[in-house]
Amino acid sequence: MKRVIATVLCLMLALSLAACGQTAAPAATTAAPTAAPAATEAPAATEAPAKLSGTVSTDGSTSMEKVIGALGEAFMEANDGVTFTYNPTGSGSGIQAVQEGRCDIGLSSRALKDEEKAAGLTETILCYDGIAVIVNPANKVENLTIAQIADIYTGKITNWSEVGGDDAEIVLIGREAGSGTRSGFEEIVEVKDACQYRQELSSTGDVITTVAQNPGAIGYASLASVKDTVKALQVEGVTPSEATVKDGTYAIQRPFVLATKDGAKLNDAAQAFFDYVTSPEANDVITAAGVVPNN
């Protein structure tokens, strides 16, 4: 009997242990990983414009020295990586220099001739300049007509007393052959190749200095270059000035021209200079130099 009871107890204990072993542990909960936020793409950096550098070479008219010098200086101040040069050789030499590729821009104080254009040059009018007829400050004469100027330079009038001045010989001073100032003066006054010059000088400054030192002298010079060491005469009763050149009432005036070679691409610095001087942005500098902007 005891053996039967012991067997039953063992069986009940085995069943109890089996039941406990079948109780499942709660499943572990694994959280899904949270996706990292997408990285924000940084905006592309804006590249700074390249700094302008290089050289700009000009060659030609001595009459354009004041205006081209002022424009070159202003351009270099705004572009400190650029070197600007000006070679004052005269209009004819400047035109030849650009034709031969020895400079970027030629400077002429006269319009280009048909044969120069046919040879592959383009003219761009930068501004207009009056050509002043100058005498020594001691000269009593104040006004001359175009006809009187023509007669003086062709030797028909040889004494200042014939035009209201003192009894003194007229000494004719002019520029050298090839000068744009000479060409402009002779064409406007209609005395081309007929002038009886006492002296033919190679620059505007030399003409002014010579007239200033000779009481009987008469010469002509760019209005922008005239100094108080000489006297600029009225022509046909009109005083040479920026205003009278601009309104066309002063008779002796001519263009200041930039000459470039057809089909020859300017370097970046020279092109930027050309664009600047022919834009309204340069007008104040041009006007301050005593000439009249074209635009």
PDB file of C-alpha atoms in Angstrom, residues 46-258:
ATOM      1  CA  THR A  46      29.664  80.970 -55.308  1.00  0.00           C
ATOM      2  CA  GLU A  47      33.001  81.590 -56.965  1.00  0.00           C
ATOM      3  CA  ALA A  48      34.304  85.150 -56.814  1.00  0.00           C
ATOM      4  CA  PRO A  49      34.843  86.728 -60.253  1.00  0.00           C
ATOM      5  CA  ALA A  50      38.413  86.467 -61.484  1.00  0.00           C
ATOM      6  CA  LYS A  51      40.495  89.569 -60.852  1.00  0.00           C
ATOM      7  CA  LEU A  52      41.302  91.447 -64.048  1.00  0.00           C
ATOM      8  CA  SER A  53      45.009  91.515 -64.847  1.00  0.00           C
ATOM      9  CA  GLY A  54      47.314  92.169 -67.764  1.00  0.00           C
ATOM     10  CA  THR A  55      48.420  95.178 -69.804  1.00  0.00           C
ATOM     11  CA  VAL A  56      46.769  97.790 -72.004  1.00  0.00           C
ATOM     12  CA  SER A  57      49.107  99.489 -74.491  1.00  0.00           C
ATOM     13  CA  THR A  58      48.132 102.643 -76.381  1.00  0.00           C
ATOM     14  CA  ASP A  59      50.187 104.635 -78.890  1.00  0.00           C
ATOM     15  CA  GLY A  60      49.605 107.805 -80.876  1.00  0.00           C
ATOM     16  CA  SER A  61      48.241 111.335 -80.656  1.00  0.00           C
ATOM     17  CA  THR A  62      50.079 113.713 -78.323  1.00  0.00           C
ATOM     18  CA  SER A  63      46.943 115.879 -78.218  1.00  0.00           C
ATOM     19  CA  MET A  64      45.114 113.028 -76.487  1.00  0.00           C
ATOM     20  CA  GLU A  65      47.671 112.840 -73.670  1.00  0.00           C
ATOM     21  CA  LYS A  66      45.503 114.561 -71.066  1.00  0.00           C
ATOM     22  CA  VAL A  67      42.295 112.618 -71.676  1.00  0.00           C
ATOM     23  CA  ILE A  68      43.860 109.207 -72.309  1.00  0.00           C
ATOM     24  CA  GLY A  69      46.132 109.633 -69.307  1.00  0.00           C
ATOM     25  CA  ALA A  70      43.174 110.439 -67.048  1.00  0.00           C
ATOM     26  CA  LEU A  71      41.210 107.460 -68.368  1.00  0.00           C
ATOM     27  CA  GLY A  72      44.178 105.129 -67.934  1.00  0.00           C
ATOM     28  CA  GLU A  73      44.700 106.288 -64.358  1.00  0.00           C
ATOM     29  CA  ALA A  74      41.020 105.847 -63.469  1.00  0.00           C
ATOM     30  CA  PHE A  75      40.995 102.373 -65.005  1.00  0.00           C
ATOM     31  CA  MET A  76      44.070 101.247 -63.086  1.00  0.00           C
ATOM     32  CA  GLU A  77      42.615 102.561 -59.823  1.00  0.00           C
ATOM     33  CA  ALA A  78      39.584 100.338 -60.357  1.00  0.00           C
ATOM     34  CA  ASN A  79      41.707  97.384 -61.567  1.00  0.00           C
ATOM     35  CA  ASP A  80      44.958  97.272 -59.621  1.00  0.00           C
ATOM     36  CA  GLY A  81      46.097  94.159 -61.481  1.00  0.00           C
ATOM     37  CA  VAL A  82      46.241  96.020 -64.805  1.00  0.00           C
ATOM     38  CA  THR A  83      49.121  98.087 -66.201  1.00  0.00           C
ATOM     39  CA  PHE A  84      48.196 100.853 -68.659  1.00  0.00           C
ATOM     40  CA  THR A  85      50.775 102.437 -70.979  1.00  0.00           C
ATOM     41  CA  TYR A  86      50.617 105.397 -73.369  1.00  0.00           C
ATOM     42  CA  ASN A  87      53.289 106.169 -75.959  1.00  0.00           C
ATOM     43  CA  PRO A  88      52.917 109.755 -77.294  1.00  0.00           C
ATOM     44  CA  THR A  89      54.266 109.361 -80.836  1.00  0.00           C
ATOM     45  CA  GLY A  90      51.679 111.274 -82.918  1.00  0.00           C
ATOM     46  CA  SER A  91      48.555 110.131 -84.726  1.00  0.00           C
ATOM     47  CA  GLY A  92      50.274 108.732 -87.802  1.00  0.00           C
ATOM     48  CA  SER A  93      52.686 106.657 -85.734  1.00  0.00           C
ATOM     49  CA  GLY A  94      49.888 105.376 -83.499  1.00  0.00           C
ATOM     50  CA  ILE A  95      47.870 104.251 -86.501  1.00  0.00           C
ATOM     51  CA  GLN A  96      50.901 102.457 -87.906  1.00  0.00           C
ATOM     52  CA  ALA A  97      51.618 100.849 -84.512  1.00  0.00           C
ATOM     53  CA  VAL A  98      48.165  99.280 -84.257  1.00  0.00           C
ATOM     54  CA  GLN A  99      48.340  98.133 -87.894  1.00  0.00           C
ATOM     55  CA  GLU A 100      51.613  96.353 -87.142  1.00  0.00           C
ATOM     56  CA  GLY A 101      50.339  94.887 -83.869  1.00  0.00           C
ATOM     57  CA  ARG A 102      52.755  96.880 -81.681  1.00  0.00           C
ATOM     58  CA  CYS A 103      49.986  98.234 -79.453  1.00  0.00           C
ATOM     59  CA  ASP A 104      46.456  97.297 -78.481  1.00  0.00           C
ATOM     60  CA  ILE A 105      44.780 100.596 -79.335  1.00  0.00           C
ATOM     61  CA  GLY A 106      45.999 103.377 -81.620  1.00  0.00           C
ATOM     62  CA  LEU A 107      45.153 106.988 -80.799  1.00  0.00           C
ATOM     63  CA  SER A 108      44.395 109.518 -83.517  1.00  0.00           C
ATOM     64  CA  SER A 109      43.312 113.141 -83.294  1.00  0.00           C
ATOM     65  CA  ARG A 110      41.801 112.960 -86.770  1.00  0.00           C
ATOM     66  CA  ALA A 111      39.348 110.689 -88.508  1.00  0.00           C
ATOM     67  CA  LEU A 112      40.882 107.638 -90.167  1.00  0.00           C
ATOM     68  CA  LYS A 113      41.501 107.964 -93.873  1.00  0.00           C
ATOM     69  CA  ASP A 114      39.669 105.733 -96.334  1.00  0.00           C
ATOM     70  CA  GLU A 115      42.881 103.900 -97.166  1.00  0.00           C
ATOM     71  CA  GLU A 116      43.536 103.220 -93.461  1.00  0.00           C
ATOM     72  CA  LYS A 117      40.074 101.744 -93.073  1.00  0.00           C
ATOM     73  CA  ALA A 118      40.589  99.715 -96.240  1.00  0.00           C
ATOM     74  CA  ALA A 119      43.815  98.392 -94.713  1.00  0.00           C
ATOM     75  CA  GLY A 120      41.814  96.830 -91.888  1.00  0.00           C
ATOM     76  CA  LEU A 121      41.387  99.478 -89.196  1.00  0.00           C
ATOM     77  CA  THR A 122      38.221 100.523 -87.382  1.00  0.00           C
ATOM     78  CA  GLU A 123      37.730 103.953 -85.838  1.00  0.00           C
ATOM     79  CA  THR A 124      35.695 104.590 -82.703  1.00  0.00           C
ATOM     80  CA  ILE A 125      35.167 108.251 -81.797  1.00  0.00           C
ATOM     81  CA  LEU A 126      35.974 108.712 -78.123  1.00  0.00           C
ATOM     82  CA  CYS A 127      35.281 112.453 -77.853  1.00  0.00           C
ATOM     83  CA  TYR A 128      35.588 115.802 -79.639  1.00  0.00           C
ATOM     84  CA  ASP A 129      38.255 118.443 -79.144  1.00  0.00           C
ATOM     85  CA  GLY A 130      38.530 122.026 -80.235  1.00  0.00           C
ATOM     86  CA  ILE A 131      41.747 123.168 -81.898  1.00  0.00           C
ATOM     87  CA  ALA A 132      42.631 126.514 -80.386  1.00  0.00           C
ATOM     88  CA  VAL A 133      44.474 129.150 -82.388  1.00  0.00           C
ATOM     89  CA  ILE A 134      47.002 130.507 -79.913  1.00  0.00           C
ATOM     90  CA  VAL A 135      49.165 133.616 -79.681  1.00  0.00           C
ATOM     91  CA  ASN A 136      51.476 135.164 -77.130  1.00  0.00           C
ATOM     92  CA  PRO A 137      49.564 136.807 -74.254  1.00  0.00           C
ATOM     93  CA  ALA A 138      51.114 140.184 -75.181  1.00  0.00           C
ATOM     94  CA  ASN A 139      49.436 140.080 -78.613  1.00  0.00           C
ATOM     95  CA  LYS A 140      46.579 142.630 -78.902  1.00  0.00           C
ATOM     96  CA  VAL A 141      44.587 140.554 -81.405  1.00  0.00           C
ATOM     97  CA  GLU A 142      41.522 138.849 -79.858  1.00  0.00           C
ATOM     98  CA  ASN A 143      39.575 137.472 -82.825  1.00  0.00           C
ATOM     99  CA  LEU A 144      40.258 136.129 -86.302  1.00  0.00           C
ATOM    100  CA  THR A 145      38.002 134.824 -89.055  1.00  0.00           C
ATOM    101  CA  ILE A 146      38.643 131.502 -90.769  1.00  0.00           C
ATOM    102  CA  ALA A 147      39.598 133.450 -93.904  1.00  0.00           C
ATOM    103  CA  GLN A 148      42.147 135.528 -91.974  1.00  0.00           C
ATOM    104  CA  ILE A 149      43.661 132.417 -90.398  1.00  0.00           C
ATOM    105  CA  ALA A 150      43.950 130.820 -93.841  1.00  0.00           C
ATOM    106  CA  ASP A 151      45.639 133.935 -95.254  1.00  0.00           C
ATOM    107  CA  ILE A 152      48.065 134.076 -92.310  1.00  0.00           C
ATOM    108  CA  TYR A 153      49.112 130.448 -92.656  1.00  0.00           C
ATOM    109  CA  THR A 154      49.485 130.598 -96.445  1.00  0.00           C
ATOM    110  CA  GLY A 155      51.624 133.737 -96.256  1.00  0.00           C
ATOM    111  CA  LYS A 156      49.138 136.248 -97.678  1.00  0.00           C
ATOM    112  CA  ILE A 157      49.034 138.133 -94.371  1.00  0.00           C
ATOM    113  CA  THR A 158      52.498 138.507 -92.855  1.00  0.00           C
ATOM    114  CA  ASN A 159      52.189 141.334 -90.314  1.00  0.00           C
ATOM    115  CA  TRP A 160      49.990 141.542 -87.217  1.00  0.00           C
ATOM    116  CA  SER A 161      49.018 145.131 -88.109  1.00  0.00           C
ATOM    117  CA  GLU A 162      46.979 143.730 -91.020  1.00  0.00           C
ATOM    118  CA  VAL A 163      44.537 142.098 -88.562  1.00  0.00           C
ATOM    119  CA  GLY A 164      44.422 144.767 -85.865  1.00  0.00           C
ATOM    120  CA  GLY A 165      47.627 144.039 -83.990  1.00  0.00           C
ATOM    121  CA  ASP A 166      50.996 145.726 -83.604  1.00  0.00           C
ATOM    122  CA  ASP A 167      53.415 146.259 -86.457  1.00  0.00           C
ATOM    123  CA  ALA A 168      55.258 142.977 -86.084  1.00  0.00           C
ATOM    124  CA  GLU A 169      56.096 140.020 -88.273  1.00  0.00           C
ATOM    125  CA  ILE A 170      53.841 136.970 -87.873  1.00  0.00           C
ATOM    126  CA  VAL A 171      55.842 133.856 -87.011  1.00  0.00           C
ATOM    127  CA  LEU A 172      54.018 130.697 -88.106  1.00  0.00           C
ATOM    128  CA  ILE A 173      54.306 127.723 -85.766  1.00  0.00           C
ATOM    129  CA  GLY A 174      52.751 124.341 -86.579  1.00  0.00           C
ATOM    130  CA  ARG A 175      52.995 120.607 -86.092  1.00  0.00           C
ATOM    131  CA  GLU A 176      55.022 118.043 -88.007  1.00  0.00           C
ATOM    132  CA  ALA A 177      53.685 116.122 -91.002  1.00  0.00           C
ATOM    133  CA  GLY A 178      51.546 113.192 -89.815  1.00  0.00           C
ATOM    134  CA  SER A 179      50.228 115.057 -86.775  1.00  0.00           C
ATOM    135  CA  GLY A 180      46.504 114.666 -86.237  1.00  0.00           C
ATOM    136  CA  THR A 181      46.281 118.239 -84.950  1.00  0.00           C
ATOM    137  CA  ARG A 182      47.960 119.562 -88.084  1.00  0.00           C
ATOM    138  CA  SER A 183      45.768 117.451 -90.337  1.00  0.00           C
ATOM    139  CA  GLY A 184      42.597 118.564 -88.546  1.00  0.00           C
ATOM    140  CA  PHE A 185      43.588 122.229 -88.548  1.00  0.00           C
ATOM    141  CA  GLU A 186      44.639 122.343 -92.205  1.00  0.00           C
ATOM    142  CA  GLU A 187      41.540 120.513 -93.413  1.00  0.00           C
ATOM    143  CA  ILE A 188      39.092 122.694 -91.437  1.00  0.00           C
ATOM    144  CA  VAL A 189      40.808 125.968 -92.390  1.00  0.00           C
ATOM    145  CA  GLU A 190      41.305 124.643 -95.954  1.00  0.00           C
ATOM    146  CA  VAL A 191      45.049 125.227 -96.120  1.00  0.00           C
ATOM    147  CA  LYS A 192      46.187 121.636 -96.554  1.00  0.00           C
ATOM    148  CA  ASP A 193      49.772 121.421 -97.837  1.00  0.00           C
ATOM    149  CA  ALA A 194      49.860 125.211 -98.339  1.00  0.00           C
ATOM    150  CA  CYS A 195      51.105 126.459 -94.956  1.00  0.00           C
ATOM    151  CA  GLN A 196      54.313 128.511 -94.780  1.00  0.00           C
ATOM    152  CA  TYR A 197      55.554 127.276 -91.424  1.00  0.00           C
ATOM    153  CA  ARG A 198      58.584 128.846 -89.747  1.00  0.00           C
ATOM    154  CA  GLN A 199      58.784 125.887 -87.373  1.00  0.00           C
ATOM    155  CA  GLU A 200      57.186 122.419 -87.459  1.00  0.00           C
ATOM    156  CA  LEU A 201      57.233 120.875 -83.988  1.00  0.00           C
ATOM    157  CA  SER A 202      56.667 117.309 -82.848  1.00  0.00           C
ATOM    158  CA  SER A 203      54.280 117.821 -79.945  1.00  0.00           C
ATOM    159  CA  THR A 204      51.451 120.009 -78.678  1.00  0.00           C
ATOM    160  CA  GLY A 205      53.570 120.976 -75.671  1.00  0.00           C
ATOM    161  CA  ASP A 206      56.391 122.203 -77.900  1.00  0.00           C
ATOM    162  CA  VAL A 207      53.983 124.416 -79.877  1.00  0.00           C
ATOM    163  CA  ILE A 208      52.595 125.979 -76.689  1.00  0.00           C
ATOM    164  CA  THR A 209      56.073 126.598 -75.259  1.00  0.00           C
ATOM    165  CA  THR A 210      57.340 128.185 -78.485  1.00  0.00           C
ATOM    166  CA  VAL A 211      54.351 130.522 -78.857  1.00  0.00           C
ATOM    167  CA  ALA A 212      54.632 131.501 -75.186  1.00  0.00           C
ATOM    168  CA  GLN A 213      58.236 132.557 -75.751  1.00  0.00           C
ATOM    169  CA  ASN A 214      57.750 134.525 -79.007  1.00  0.00           C
ATOM    170  CA  PRO A 215      55.570 137.696 -79.030  1.00  0.00           C
ATOM    171  CA  GLY A 216      55.030 137.465 -82.798  1.00  0.00           C
ATOM    172  CA  ALA A 217      54.166 133.772 -82.951  1.00  0.00           C
ATOM    173  CA  ILE A 218      50.881 132.097 -83.809  1.00  0.00           C
ATOM    174  CA  GLY A 219      50.181 128.393 -83.470  1.00  0.00           C
ATOM    175  CA  TYR A 220      47.452 125.857 -82.914  1.00  0.00           C
ATOM    176  CA  ALA A 221      46.953 123.293 -80.173  1.00  0.00           C
ATOM    177  CA  SER A 222      44.398 120.983 -78.645  1.00  0.00           C
ATOM    178  CA  LEU A 223      42.002 123.032 -76.532  1.00  0.00           C
ATOM    179  CA  ALA A 224      42.381 120.536 -73.694  1.00  0.00           C
ATOM    180  CA  SER A 225      46.124 121.226 -73.595  1.00  0.00           C
ATOM    181  CA  VAL A 226      46.099 125.032 -73.711  1.00  0.00           C
ATOM    182  CA  LYS A 227      47.741 126.697 -70.706  1.00  0.00           C
ATOM    183  CA  ASP A 228      47.625 130.243 -69.389  1.00  0.00           C
ATOM    184  CA  THR A 229      51.078 130.849 -70.858  1.00  0.00           C
ATOM    185  CA  VAL A 230      49.351 131.506 -74.204  1.00  0.00           C
ATOM    186  CA  LYS A 231      46.122 133.175 -75.342  1.00  0.00           C
ATOM    187  CA  ALA A 232      43.449 131.305 -77.294  1.00  0.00           C
ATOM    188  CA  LEU A 233      41.848 133.544 -79.922  1.00  0.00           C
ATOM    189  CA  GLN A 234      38.176 133.746 -80.742  1.00  0.00           C
ATOM    190  CA  VAL A 235      37.362 132.352 -84.184  1.00  0.00           C
ATOM    191  CA  GLU A 236      34.502 134.036 -86.033  1.00  0.00           C
ATOM    192  CA  GLY A 237      33.659 135.719 -82.718  1.00  0.00           C
ATOM    193  CA  VAL A 238      33.308 132.434 -80.788  1.00  0.00           C
ATOM    194  CA  THR A 239      35.537 131.602 -77.832  1.00  0.00           C
ATOM    195  CA  PRO A 240      36.882 128.031 -77.905  1.00  0.00           C
ATOM    196  CA  SER A 241      35.449 126.109 -74.942  1.00  0.00           C
ATOM    197  CA  GLU A 242      33.887 122.788 -74.062  1.00  0.00           C
ATOM    198  CA  ALA A 243      30.431 124.346 -74.426  1.00  0.00           C
ATOM    199  CA  THR A 244      31.085 125.836 -77.887  1.00  0.00           C
ATOM    200  CA  VAL A 245      32.683 122.620 -79.123  1.00  0.00           C
ATOM    201  CA  LYS A 246      29.703 120.637 -77.863  1.00  0.00           C
ATOM    202  CA  ASP A 247      27.109 122.903 -79.474  1.00  0.00           C
ATOM    203  CA  GLY A 248      29.092 123.139 -82.713  1.00  0.00           C
ATOM    204  CA  THR A 249      29.453 126.926 -82.742  1.00  0.00           C
ATOM    205  CA  TYR A 250      33.250 126.821 -82.506  1.00  0.00           C
ATOM    206  CA  ALA A 251      34.415 126.097 -86.026  1.00  0.00           C
ATOM    207  CA  ILE A 252      37.814 124.440 -85.545  1.00  0.00           C
ATOM    208  CA  GLN A 253      37.155 121.097 -83.895  1.00  0.00           C
ATOM    209  CA  ARG A 254      38.020 117.446 -84.598  1.00  0.00           C
ATOM    210  CA  PRO A 255      37.409 113.932 -83.238  1.00  0.00           C
ATOM    211  CA  PHE A 256      39.656 111.980 -80.898  1.00  0.00           C
ATOM    212  CA  VAL A 257      39.659 108.441 -82.276  1.00  0.00           C
ATOM    213  CA  LEU A 258      40.463 104.972 -80.953  1.00  0.00           C
TER     214      LEU A 258
END
